[in-house]
Coordinates of C-alpha atoms and ligand atoms in Angstrom, one line a residue:
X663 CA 1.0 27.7 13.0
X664 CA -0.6 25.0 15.4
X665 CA -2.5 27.8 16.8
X666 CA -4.2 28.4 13.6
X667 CA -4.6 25.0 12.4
X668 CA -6.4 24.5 16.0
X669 CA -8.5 26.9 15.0
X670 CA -9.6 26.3 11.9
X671 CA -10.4 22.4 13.7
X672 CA -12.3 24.0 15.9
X673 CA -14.5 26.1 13.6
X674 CA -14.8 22.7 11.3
X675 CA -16.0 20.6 14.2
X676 CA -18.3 22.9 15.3
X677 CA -20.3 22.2 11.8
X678 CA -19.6 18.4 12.3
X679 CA -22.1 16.3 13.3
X680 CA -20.2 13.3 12.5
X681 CA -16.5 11.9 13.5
X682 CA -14.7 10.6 10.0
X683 CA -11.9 9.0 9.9
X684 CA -11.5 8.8 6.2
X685 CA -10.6 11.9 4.2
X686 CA -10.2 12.6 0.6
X687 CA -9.2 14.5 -1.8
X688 CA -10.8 14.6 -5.0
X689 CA -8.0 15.2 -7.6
X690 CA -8.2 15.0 -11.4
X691 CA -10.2 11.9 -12.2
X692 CA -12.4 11.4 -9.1
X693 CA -14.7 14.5 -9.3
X694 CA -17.7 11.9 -10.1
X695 CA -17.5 10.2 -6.5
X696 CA -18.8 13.3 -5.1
X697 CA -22.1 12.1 -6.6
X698 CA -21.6 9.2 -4.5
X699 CA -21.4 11.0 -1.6
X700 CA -24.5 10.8 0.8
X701 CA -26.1 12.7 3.9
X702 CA -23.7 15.6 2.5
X703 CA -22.9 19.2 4.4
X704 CA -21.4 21.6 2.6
X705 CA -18.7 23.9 3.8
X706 CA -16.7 26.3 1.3
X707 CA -13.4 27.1 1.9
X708 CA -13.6 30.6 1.9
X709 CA -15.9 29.9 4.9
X710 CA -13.8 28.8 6.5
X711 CA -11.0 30.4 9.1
X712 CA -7.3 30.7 7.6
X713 CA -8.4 28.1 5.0
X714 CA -6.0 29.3 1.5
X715 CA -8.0 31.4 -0.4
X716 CA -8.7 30.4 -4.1
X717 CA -6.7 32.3 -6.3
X718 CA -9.3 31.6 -9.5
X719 CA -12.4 33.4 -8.5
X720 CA -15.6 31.6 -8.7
X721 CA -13.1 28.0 -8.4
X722 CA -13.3 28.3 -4.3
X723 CA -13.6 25.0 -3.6
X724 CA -14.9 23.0 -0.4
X725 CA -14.9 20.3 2.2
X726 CA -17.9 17.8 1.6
X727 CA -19.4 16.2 4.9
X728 CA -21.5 12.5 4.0
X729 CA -21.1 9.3 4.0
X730 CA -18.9 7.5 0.9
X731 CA -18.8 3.8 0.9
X732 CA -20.3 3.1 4.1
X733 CA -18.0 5.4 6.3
X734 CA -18.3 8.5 7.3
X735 CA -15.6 10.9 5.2
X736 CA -14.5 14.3 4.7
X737 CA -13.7 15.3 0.9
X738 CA -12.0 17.9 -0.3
X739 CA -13.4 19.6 -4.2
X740 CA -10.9 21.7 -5.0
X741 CA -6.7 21.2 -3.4
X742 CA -4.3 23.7 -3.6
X743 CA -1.4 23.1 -6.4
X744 CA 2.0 24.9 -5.4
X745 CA 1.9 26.5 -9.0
X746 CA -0.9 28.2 -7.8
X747 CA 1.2 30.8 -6.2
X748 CA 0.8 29.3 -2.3
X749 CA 3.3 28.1 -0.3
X750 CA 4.3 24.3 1.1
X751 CA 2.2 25.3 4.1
X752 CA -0.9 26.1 2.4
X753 CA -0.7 23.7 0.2
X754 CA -0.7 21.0 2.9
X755 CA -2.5 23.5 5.4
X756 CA -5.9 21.2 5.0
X757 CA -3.8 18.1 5.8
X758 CA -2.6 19.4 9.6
X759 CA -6.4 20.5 10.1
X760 CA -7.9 16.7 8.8
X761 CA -5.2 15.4 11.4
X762 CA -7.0 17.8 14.5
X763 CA -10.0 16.2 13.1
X764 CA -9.5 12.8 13.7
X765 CA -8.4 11.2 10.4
X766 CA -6.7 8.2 10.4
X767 CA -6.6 7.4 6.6
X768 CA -6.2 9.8 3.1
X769 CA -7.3 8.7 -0.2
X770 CA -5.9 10.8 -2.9
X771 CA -6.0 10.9 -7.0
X772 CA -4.4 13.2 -9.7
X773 CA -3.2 12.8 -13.2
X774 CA 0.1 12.4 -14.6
X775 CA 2.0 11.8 -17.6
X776 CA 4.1 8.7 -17.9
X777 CA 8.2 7.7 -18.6
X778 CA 6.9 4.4 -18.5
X779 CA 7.3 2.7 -22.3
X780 CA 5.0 0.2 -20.6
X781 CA 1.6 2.2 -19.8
X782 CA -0.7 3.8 -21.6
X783 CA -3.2 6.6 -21.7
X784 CA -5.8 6.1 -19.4
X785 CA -3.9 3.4 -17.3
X786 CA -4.2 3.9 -13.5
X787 CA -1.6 4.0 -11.5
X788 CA -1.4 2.8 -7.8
X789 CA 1.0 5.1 -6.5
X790 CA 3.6 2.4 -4.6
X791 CA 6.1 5.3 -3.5
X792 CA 7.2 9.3 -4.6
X793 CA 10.0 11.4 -5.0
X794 CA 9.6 14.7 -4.1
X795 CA 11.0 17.0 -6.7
X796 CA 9.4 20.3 -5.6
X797 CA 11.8 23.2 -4.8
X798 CA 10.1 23.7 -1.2
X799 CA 9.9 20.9 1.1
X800 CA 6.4 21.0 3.2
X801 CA 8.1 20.1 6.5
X802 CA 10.5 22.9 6.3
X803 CA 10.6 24.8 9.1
X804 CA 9.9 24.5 13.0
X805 CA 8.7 21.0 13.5
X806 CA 5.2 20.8 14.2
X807 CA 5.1 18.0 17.6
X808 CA 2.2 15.8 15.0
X809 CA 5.5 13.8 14.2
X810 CA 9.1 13.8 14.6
X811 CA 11.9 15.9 13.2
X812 CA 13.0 13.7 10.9
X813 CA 10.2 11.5 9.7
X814 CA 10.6 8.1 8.0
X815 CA 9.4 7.6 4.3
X816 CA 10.2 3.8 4.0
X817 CA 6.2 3.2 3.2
X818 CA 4.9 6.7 2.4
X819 CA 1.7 4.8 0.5
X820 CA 0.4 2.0 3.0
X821 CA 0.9 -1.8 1.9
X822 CA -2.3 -2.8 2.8
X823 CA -4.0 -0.6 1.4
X824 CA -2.7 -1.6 -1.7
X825 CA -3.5 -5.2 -1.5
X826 CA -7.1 -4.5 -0.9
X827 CA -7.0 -2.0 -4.1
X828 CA -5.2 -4.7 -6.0
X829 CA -7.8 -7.3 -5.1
X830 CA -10.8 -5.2 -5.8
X831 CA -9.4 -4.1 -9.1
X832 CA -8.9 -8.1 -10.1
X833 CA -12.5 -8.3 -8.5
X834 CA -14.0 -5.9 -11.2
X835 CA -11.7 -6.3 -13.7
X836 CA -9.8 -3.2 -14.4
X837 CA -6.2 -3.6 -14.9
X838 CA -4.1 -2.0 -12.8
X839 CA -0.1 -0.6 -12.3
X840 CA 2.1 0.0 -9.7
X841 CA 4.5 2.6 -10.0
X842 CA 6.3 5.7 -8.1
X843 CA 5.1 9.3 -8.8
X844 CA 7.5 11.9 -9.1
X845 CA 6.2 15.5 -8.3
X846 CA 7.3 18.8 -9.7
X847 CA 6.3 22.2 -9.4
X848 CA 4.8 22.5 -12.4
X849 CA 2.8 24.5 -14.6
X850 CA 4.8 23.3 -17.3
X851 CA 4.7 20.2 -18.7
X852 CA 7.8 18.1 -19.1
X853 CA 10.1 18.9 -22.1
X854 CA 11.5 15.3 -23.4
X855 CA 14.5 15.9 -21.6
X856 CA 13.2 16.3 -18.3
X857 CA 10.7 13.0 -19.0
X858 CA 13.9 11.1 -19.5
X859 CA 16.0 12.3 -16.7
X860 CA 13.0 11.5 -14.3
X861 CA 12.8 8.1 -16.0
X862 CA 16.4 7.8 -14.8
X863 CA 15.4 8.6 -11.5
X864 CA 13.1 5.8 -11.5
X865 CA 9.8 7.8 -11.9
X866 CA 6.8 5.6 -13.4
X867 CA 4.4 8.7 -13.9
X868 CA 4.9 13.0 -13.7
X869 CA 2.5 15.3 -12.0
X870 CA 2.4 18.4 -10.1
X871 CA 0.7 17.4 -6.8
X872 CA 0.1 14.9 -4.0
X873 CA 3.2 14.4 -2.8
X874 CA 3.2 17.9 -0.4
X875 CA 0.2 16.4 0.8
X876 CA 1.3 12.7 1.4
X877 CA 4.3 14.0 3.5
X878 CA 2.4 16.0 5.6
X879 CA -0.3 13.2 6.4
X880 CA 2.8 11.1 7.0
X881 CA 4.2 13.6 9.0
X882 CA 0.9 13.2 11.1
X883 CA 0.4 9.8 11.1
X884 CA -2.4 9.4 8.5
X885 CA -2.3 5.9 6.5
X886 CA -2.3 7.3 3.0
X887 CA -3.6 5.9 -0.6
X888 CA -3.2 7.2 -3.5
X889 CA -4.3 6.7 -7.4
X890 CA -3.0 8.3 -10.5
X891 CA -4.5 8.5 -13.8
X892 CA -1.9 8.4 -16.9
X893 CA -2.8 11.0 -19.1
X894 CA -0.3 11.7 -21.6
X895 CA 3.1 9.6 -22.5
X896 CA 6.2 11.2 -21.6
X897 CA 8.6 8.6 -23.2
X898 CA 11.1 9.1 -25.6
X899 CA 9.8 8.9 -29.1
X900 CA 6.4 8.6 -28.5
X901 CA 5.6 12.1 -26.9
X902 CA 3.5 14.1 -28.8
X903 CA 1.6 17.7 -27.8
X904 CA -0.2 18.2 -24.8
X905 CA -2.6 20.8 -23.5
X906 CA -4.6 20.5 -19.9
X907 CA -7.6 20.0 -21.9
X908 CA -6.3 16.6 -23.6
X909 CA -5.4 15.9 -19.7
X910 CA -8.8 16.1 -18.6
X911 CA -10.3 14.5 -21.5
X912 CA -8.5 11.2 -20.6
X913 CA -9.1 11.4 -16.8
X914 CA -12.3 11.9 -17.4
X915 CA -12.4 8.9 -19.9
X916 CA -10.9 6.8 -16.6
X917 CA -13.3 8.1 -14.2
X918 CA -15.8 5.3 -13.8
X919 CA -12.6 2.6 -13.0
X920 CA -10.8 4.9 -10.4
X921 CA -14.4 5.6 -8.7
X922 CA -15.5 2.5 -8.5
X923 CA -11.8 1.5 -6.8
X924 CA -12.2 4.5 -4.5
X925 CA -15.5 3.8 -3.5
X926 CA -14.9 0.0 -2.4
X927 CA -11.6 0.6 -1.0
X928 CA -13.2 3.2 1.2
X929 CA -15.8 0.7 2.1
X930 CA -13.2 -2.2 3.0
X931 CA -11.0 0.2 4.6
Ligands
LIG1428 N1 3.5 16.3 -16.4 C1 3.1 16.9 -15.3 N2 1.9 17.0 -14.8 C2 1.0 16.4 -15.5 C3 1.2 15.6 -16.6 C4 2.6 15.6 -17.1 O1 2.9 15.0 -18.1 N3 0.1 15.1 -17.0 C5 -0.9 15.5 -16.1 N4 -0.3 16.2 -15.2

């Protein structure tokens, strides 16, 4: 496993001209900072060695090279969702290699749907902790030396991180909440009972990534951040019919807020 994650490093930084620190990945609702991106170099993924290999054709995906905000970064278009059919170690595969690279800090975003009678559709949500629901833990397995054994979750989502994003958001006026994301496996939506059970577990907002992703970069020592983008209400008596197209429809609605958060908090970073 390290072996391969070495490798794929090594084949990455031999297309690197630059050293970021700063790595992202461009979930539901920040697609429009790539056109932020500047200075970019393109690598798809199916370029790349033991990179997962798309399981939509023509939906590869790849790692953007530029400069966002100031800094020197590394995005990711396109992540790979556990529903997808890969496993905890190729979902978080691209994690381990941004660790060999030299990334110190992850920005990430996604959508969710909300047990919170409190927010609404198009809210965003600075993700302030997660419980892992999935059925496969990433970190399963022989322990990779990146971190230890047993690592500590006490502050997954880095506090100051948060208090820059909070300031910035007061800055340019987009209201903002704090809440903890609960991650399932997905592809099904929640049915009303499952909304309300996760409620009870103290979930704020629903989706079906990230948090493989934000234990690994734990795991490795990478400062994380992440964003989420409410997209449909999951609380009792006021949940009503979704489909992935009314998902999209709102992130992209929320787009311009959560980039222009990104983009700054990358900057200040
Ligand atoms: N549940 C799970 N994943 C989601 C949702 C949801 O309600 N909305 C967007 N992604």
């Amino acid at each position: 496993m390290l072996q391969t994650i070495q490798e794929t490093a090594t084949y990455l930084k031999s297309k690197m001209h630059t050293h970021p620190e700063t790595a992202i990945i461009l979930g539901t609702g920040l697609g429009s900072l790539v056109g932020e991106i500047t200075d970019k170099h393109e690598i798809k993924y199916e370029d790349i060695p033991h990179f997962p290999v798309s399981t939509v054709e023509g939906h590869s995906g790849k790692l953007i090279l530029g400069k966002l905000g100031g800094k020197d970064s590394l995005a990711m278009q396109g992540r790979f969702h556990y529903y997808e059919g890969y496993s905890m170690k190729e979902v978080t595969f691209p994690v381990r290699v941004m660790r060999e690279l030299g990334i110190k800090t992850l920005f990430v975003s996604n959508a969710s749907g909300t047990t919170n009678p409190n927010y609404s559709i198009g809210d965003l949500m600075i993700i302030t902790d997660h419980i892992n629901y999935f059925p496969e833990h990433p970190l399963r397995g022989k322990n990779i030396p990146y971190g230890p054994r047993f690592p500590d979750m006490s502050e997954a989502y880095d506090k100051e991180l948060i208090r820059k994003a909070d300031a910035i958001a007061a800055e340019i006026g987009v209201k903002v909440q704090h809440g903890v994301y609960l991650g399932t496996q997905g592809p099904t939506f929640e049915t009303p009972s499952e909304y309300k059970l996760f409620r009870l577990f103290g979930a704020d907002a629903v989706g079906m990534s990230t948090v493989p992703e934000v234990i690994v970069a734990n795991h490795c020592g990478i400062r994380v951040f992440g964003i989420s983008v409410i997209t449909d209400i999951g609380v009792e008596g006021k949940i009503i019919e979704i489909s992935h197209e009314d998902v999209q429809r709102a992130a992209d609605a929320a787009q311009p807020q959560m980039t222009a958060i990104m983009r700054e908090l990358i900057h200040r970073s």
